[in-house]
mmCIF file of C-alpha atoms in Angstrom:
data_model
loop_
_atom_site.group_PDB
_atom_site.id
_atom_site.type_symbol
_atom_site.label_atom_id
_atom_site.label_comp_id
_atom_site.label_asym_id
_atom_site.label_seq_id
_atom_site.Cartn_x
_atom_site.Cartn_y
_atom_site.Cartn_z
ATOM 1 C CA UNK A 1302 118.146 83.039 116.178
ATOM 2 C CA UNK A 1303 119.475 82.615 112.752
ATOM 3 C CA UNK A 1304 115.996 83.722 110.491
ATOM 4 C CA UNK A 1305 115.632 80.193 107.550
ATOM 5 C CA UNK A 1306 112.407 81.038 106.129
ATOM 6 C CA UNK A 1307 110.170 84.201 105.348
ATOM 7 C CA UNK A 1308 106.506 83.922 104.669
ATOM 8 C CA UNK A 1309 104.230 86.548 105.428
ATOM 9 C CA UNK A 1310 100.793 87.198 105.146
ATOM 10 C CA UNK A 1311 98.733 89.622 102.281
ATOM 11 C CA UNK A 1312 95.033 91.110 102.644
ATOM 12 C CA UNK A 1313 94.732 90.207 106.440
ATOM 13 C CA UNK A 1314 92.987 92.724 107.845
ATOM 14 C CA UNK A 1315 90.132 93.567 105.799
ATOM 15 C CA UNK A 1316 90.638 97.461 106.130
ATOM 16 C CA UNK A 1317 93.629 97.474 103.833
ATOM 17 C CA UNK A 1318 92.332 94.979 101.116
ATOM 18 C CA UNK A 1319 89.607 97.558 100.768
ATOM 19 C CA UNK A 1320 91.690 100.722 100.870
ATOM 20 C CA UNK A 1321 93.185 98.624 98.432
ATOM 21 C CA UNK A 1322 90.779 97.707 95.852
ATOM 22 C CA UNK A 1323 90.796 94.106 96.349
ATOM 23 C CA UNK A 1324 88.497 91.308 97.434
ATOM 24 C CA UNK A 1325 88.284 90.003 100.583
ATOM 25 C CA UNK A 1326 89.779 86.888 100.653
ATOM 26 C CA UNK A 1327 88.462 83.579 102.009
ATOM 27 C CA UNK A 1328 91.513 81.253 102.916
ATOM 28 C CA UNK A 1329 95.385 83.994 104.016
ATOM 29 C CA UNK A 1330 97.267 84.538 100.928
ATOM 30 C CA UNK A 1331 100.478 83.670 102.160
ATOM 31 C CA UNK A 1332 103.858 84.722 100.195
ATOM 32 C CA UNK A 1333 107.408 84.132 101.019
ATOM 33 C CA UNK A 1334 110.854 86.830 101.189
ATOM 34 C CA UNK A 1335 114.062 85.471 100.650
ATOM 35 C CA UNK A 1336 116.512 86.610 103.760
ATOM 36 C CA UNK A 1337 118.773 88.924 101.768
ATOM 37 C CA UNK A 1338 115.287 91.126 101.829
ATOM 38 C CA UNK A 1339 115.947 91.363 106.059
ATOM 39 C CA UNK A 1340 117.356 94.493 107.892
ATOM 40 C CA UNK A 1341 117.444 94.926 111.494
ATOM 41 C CA UNK A 1342 116.011 98.271 112.743
ATOM 42 C CA UNK A 1343 119.194 100.844 115.132
ATOM 43 C CA UNK A 1344 118.572 104.138 114.446
ATOM 44 C CA UNK A 1345 120.782 103.766 110.675
ATOM 45 C CA UNK A 1346 119.766 105.274 107.386
ATOM 46 C CA UNK A 1347 118.178 102.369 105.496
ATOM 47 C CA UNK A 1348 118.271 102.683 101.381
ATOM 48 C CA UNK A 1349 115.649 101.697 99.270
ATOM 49 C CA UNK A 1350 115.304 101.685 94.846
ATOM 50 C CA UNK A 1351 114.945 105.365 93.992
ATOM 51 C CA UNK A 1352 114.057 104.090 90.191
ATOM 52 C CA UNK A 1353 111.227 101.634 90.818
ATOM 53 C CA UNK A 1354 108.167 103.921 91.671
ATOM 54 C CA UNK A 1355 107.068 103.971 94.449
ATOM 55 C CA UNK A 1356 108.071 102.402 97.400
ATOM 56 C CA UNK A 1357 104.988 101.612 100.110
ATOM 57 C CA UNK A 1358 104.303 100.936 104.116
ATOM 58 C CA UNK A 1359 103.012 98.193 105.605
ATOM 59 C CA UNK A 1360 103.450 98.099 109.184
ATOM 60 C CA UNK A 1361 103.082 94.494 110.808
ATOM 61 C CA UNK A 1362 104.029 92.415 113.675
ATOM 62 C CA UNK A 1363 106.072 89.179 112.938
ATOM 63 C CA UNK A 1364 106.789 85.567 114.666
ATOM 64 C CA UNK A 1365 109.197 83.726 115.350
ATOM 65 C CA UNK A 1366 109.093 79.919 115.290
ATOM 66 C CA UNK A 1367 111.192 78.355 117.814
ATOM 67 C CA UNK A 1368 111.076 74.991 117.013
ATOM 68 C CA UNK A 1369 109.470 72.378 114.985
ATOM 69 C CA UNK A 1370 105.770 72.961 114.418
ATOM 70 C CA UNK A 1371 103.536 70.027 114.664
ATOM 71 C CA UNK A 1372 99.953 69.071 113.161
ATOM 72 C CA UNK A 1373 98.126 70.455 116.613
ATOM 73 C CA UNK A 1374 101.350 72.692 117.734
ATOM 74 C CA UNK A 1375 99.641 75.938 119.655
ATOM 75 C CA UNK A 1376 100.814 79.336 118.703
ATOM 76 C CA UNK A 1377 102.481 79.201 122.785
ATOM 77 C CA UNK A 1378 104.210 76.110 121.973
ATOM 78 C CA UNK A 1379 106.362 76.721 118.905
ATOM 79 C CA UNK A 1380 105.865 81.241 119.691
ATOM 80 C CA UNK A 1381 108.362 82.416 122.577
ATOM 81 C CA UNK A 1382 109.369 86.250 121.135
ATOM 82 C CA UNK A 1383 107.269 88.742 118.669
ATOM 83 C CA UNK A 1384 108.982 91.556 117.296
ATOM 84 C CA UNK A 1385 107.547 94.800 114.310
ATOM 85 C CA UNK A 1386 108.247 95.664 110.875
ATOM 86 C CA UNK A 1387 107.636 96.471 107.929
ATOM 87 C CA UNK A 1388 106.676 95.028 104.502
ATOM 88 C CA UNK A 1389 108.131 97.282 102.100
ATOM 89 C CA UNK A 1390 106.079 96.918 98.626
ATOM 90 C CA UNK A 1391 106.898 98.278 95.511
ATOM 91 C CA UNK A 1392 103.204 98.952 94.698
ATOM 92 C CA UNK A 1393 103.823 100.148 91.206
ATOM 93 C CA UNK A 1394 105.679 97.156 89.687
ATOM 94 C CA UNK A 1395 103.599 94.947 91.800
ATOM 95 C CA UNK A 1396 100.547 96.333 89.790
ATOM 96 C CA UNK A 1397 102.167 95.183 86.740
ATOM 97 C CA UNK A 1398 102.716 92.224 88.156
ATOM 98 C CA UNK A 1399 99.301 91.297 89.031
ATOM 99 C CA UNK A 1400 97.805 92.187 85.298
ATOM 100 C CA UNK A 1401 100.654 90.041 84.014
ATOM 101 C CA UNK A 1402 99.154 87.207 86.478
ATOM 102 C CA UNK A 1403 102.706 86.951 87.735
ATOM 103 C CA UNK A 1404 104.745 86.360 91.191
ATOM 104 C CA UNK A 1405 105.420 89.918 93.519
ATOM 105 C CA UNK A 1406 108.173 88.709 94.396
ATOM 106 C CA UNK A 1407 109.855 91.380 91.973
ATOM 107 C CA UNK A 1408 107.419 93.283 93.682
ATOM 108 C CA UNK A 1409 107.989 91.806 97.813
ATOM 109 C CA UNK A 1410 111.210 91.081 98.373
ATOM 110 C CA UNK A 1411 114.175 93.489 97.053
ATOM 111 C CA UNK A 1412 116.263 94.504 99.884
ATOM 112 C CA UNK A 1413 115.396 95.796 102.519
ATOM 113 C CA UNK A 1414 112.426 95.514 102.146
ATOM 114 C CA UNK A 1415 111.692 92.962 104.898
ATOM 115 C CA UNK A 1416 112.011 95.747 108.010
ATOM 116 C CA UNK A 1417 112.270 94.609 111.680
ATOM 117 C CA UNK A 1418 112.391 95.165 115.354
ATOM 118 C CA UNK A 1419 114.954 93.008 117.578
ATOM 119 C CA UNK A 1420 112.530 90.739 119.286
ATOM 120 C CA UNK A 1421 110.505 90.656 123.270
ATOM 121 C CA UNK A 1422 108.779 87.859 124.702
ATOM 122 C CA UNK A 1423 105.332 86.806 123.151
ATOM 123 C CA UNK A 1424 103.079 86.873 125.937
ATOM 124 C CA UNK A 1425 100.513 84.956 124.278
ATOM 125 C CA UNK A 1426 97.191 86.326 122.551
ATOM 126 C CA UNK A 1427 95.085 87.311 124.843
ATOM 127 C CA UNK A 1428 98.188 89.866 126.112
ATOM 128 C CA UNK A 1429 98.747 91.150 122.136
ATOM 129 C CA UNK A 1430 94.915 92.021 122.202
ATOM 130 C CA UNK A 1431 95.434 94.925 124.714
ATOM 131 C CA UNK A 1432 97.982 97.223 122.674
ATOM 132 C CA UNK A 1433 97.778 98.683 119.805
ATOM 133 C CA UNK A 1434 100.602 98.673 117.844
ATOM 134 C CA UNK A 1435 101.715 101.607 115.615
ATOM 135 C CA UNK A 1436 103.304 103.378 112.312
ATOM 136 C CA UNK A 1437 104.564 106.897 113.200
ATOM 137 C CA UNK A 1438 106.491 108.585 110.049
ATOM 138 C CA UNK A 1439 107.537 112.310 110.265
ATOM 139 C CA UNK A 1440 105.902 112.712 113.577
ATOM 140 C CA UNK A 1441 102.275 111.455 112.344
ATOM 141 C CA UNK A 1442 100.993 107.864 113.003
ATOM 142 C CA UNK A 1443 100.062 106.948 109.744
ATOM 143 C CA UNK A 1444 98.947 102.963 110.257
ATOM 144 C CA UNK A 1445 97.524 101.768 114.179
ATOM 145 C CA UNK A 1446 96.235 98.316 114.414
ATOM 146 C CA UNK A 1447 95.565 95.573 117.064
ATOM 147 C CA UNK A 1448 95.084 92.129 116.258
ATOM 148 C CA UNK A 1449 92.139 91.658 117.293
ATOM 149 C CA UNK A 1450 91.180 93.336 113.528
ATOM 150 C CA UNK A 1451 92.574 90.881 111.944
ATOM 151 C CA UNK A 1452 90.749 88.121 109.340
ATOM 152 C CA UNK A 1453 93.394 85.088 110.305
ATOM 153 C CA UNK A 1454 94.875 85.336 113.380
ATOM 154 C CA UNK A 1455 98.095 83.439 114.569
ATOM 155 C CA UNK A 1456 97.002 79.957 115.282
ATOM 156 C CA UNK A 1457 94.485 80.244 111.676
ATOM 157 C CA UNK A 1458 97.546 81.778 109.780
ATOM 158 C CA UNK A 1459 100.675 78.873 111.993
ATOM 159 C CA UNK A 1460 98.359 75.990 110.788
ATOM 160 C CA UNK A 1461 98.598 77.183 107.050
ATOM 161 C CA UNK A 1462 101.706 77.957 106.547
ATOM 162 C CA UNK A 1463 102.594 74.633 108.676
ATOM 163 C CA UNK A 1464 100.376 72.579 105.585
ATOM 164 C CA UNK A 1465 101.827 74.222 103.113
ATOM 165 C CA UNK A 1466 105.191 74.531 103.847
ATOM 166 C CA UNK A 1467 106.797 73.746 107.566
ATOM 167 C CA UNK A 1468 107.810 75.776 109.827
ATOM 168 C CA UNK A 1469 110.669 75.089 111.395
ATOM 169 C CA UNK A 1470 113.542 77.145 114.183
ATOM 170 C CA UNK A 1471 114.189 80.427 112.950
ATOM 171 C CA UNK A 1472 111.212 80.362 110.643
ATOM 172 C CA UNK A 1473 109.985 84.685 110.894
ATOM 173 C CA UNK A 1474 105.797 85.058 109.577
ATOM 174 C CA UNK A 1475 105.060 88.787 108.729
ATOM 175 C CA UNK A 1476 101.181 88.727 110.287
ATOM 176 C CA UNK A 1477 99.278 91.179 107.831
ATOM 177 C CA UNK A 1478 99.642 94.998 107.983
ATOM 178 C CA UNK A 1479 96.223 97.267 108.392
ATOM 179 C CA UNK A 1480 94.897 100.029 106.196
ATOM 180 C CA UNK A 1481 96.647 103.224 105.916
ATOM 181 C CA UNK A 1482 100.016 102.322 103.851
ATOM 182 C CA UNK A 1483 101.148 104.938 101.272
ATOM 183 C CA UNK A 1484 104.895 105.789 99.881
ATOM 184 C CA UNK A 1485 108.373 106.160 102.065
ATOM 185 C CA UNK A 1486 110.448 108.928 100.253
ATOM 186 C CA UNK A 1487 114.158 109.987 101.218
ATOM 187 C CA UNK A 1488 114.744 111.463 104.970
ATOM 188 C CA UNK A 1489 111.418 110.516 106.390
ATOM 189 C CA UNK A 1490 112.463 109.668 109.706
ATOM 190 C CA UNK A 1491 109.937 106.717 110.486
ATOM 191 C CA UNK A 1492 109.780 104.633 114.140
ATOM 192 C CA UNK A 1493 107.693 101.249 115.368
ATOM 193 C CA UNK A 1494 105.565 101.427 118.427
ATOM 194 C CA UNK A 1495 104.195 99.248 120.257
ATOM 195 C CA UNK A 1496 101.477 100.753 122.350
ATOM 196 C CA UNK A 1497 103.207 104.138 124.057
ATOM 197 C CA UNK A 1498 107.159 101.819 123.588
ATOM 198 C CA UNK A 1499 108.709 102.900 120.905
ATOM 199 C CA UNK A 1500 110.330 99.646 119.603
ATOM 200 C CA UNK A 1501 112.369 100.716 116.359
ATOM 201 C CA UNK A 1502 113.059 103.241 114.423
ATOM 202 C CA UNK A 1503 115.164 104.046 110.950
ATOM 203 C CA UNK A 1504 115.172 106.414 108.792
ATOM 204 C CA UNK A 1505 115.529 106.097 104.888
ATOM 205 C CA UNK A 1506 118.171 106.596 102.413
#
């Protein structure tokens, strides 16, 4: 299925907002990435910017929308597959943009900034609550999360995106990251896990 739009939710886990010194949002913070930012993991080397300051990792559950979303649709009506992804951020660039009151696109939309694993069947929200997802860098667990800790659940996210932008077949939604974000460096070996199951890996260049 061809990707049409990539939408992302910022600060959807309270501890992540706190670790960056950000206020807890009262409604979902929405932003987007260009489709050129998307790259699938297959064990390959992924090139990241080297001259724009720190590139931070943010592991997230990614929803794939498989039909046009209408008002009142439930998550299970419009999502058949999920994946794990990394929303990468040029943190130094983002800090400057925030100080100036400018959009985040330069910090969030660069090539390879939307890393995603292969998708698998979505078994429903309740089943996802039983499994933690994690990001492992060079053998160490750096981030670990569970959707039970989201401030805005999948339904709220889908409703908000559909109302603000419209949602259709092929759209992806990055649903927010737990605490533990930090920089990636050249040579880092990165693995994304769903429970104990490896879903994707890559090496940073």
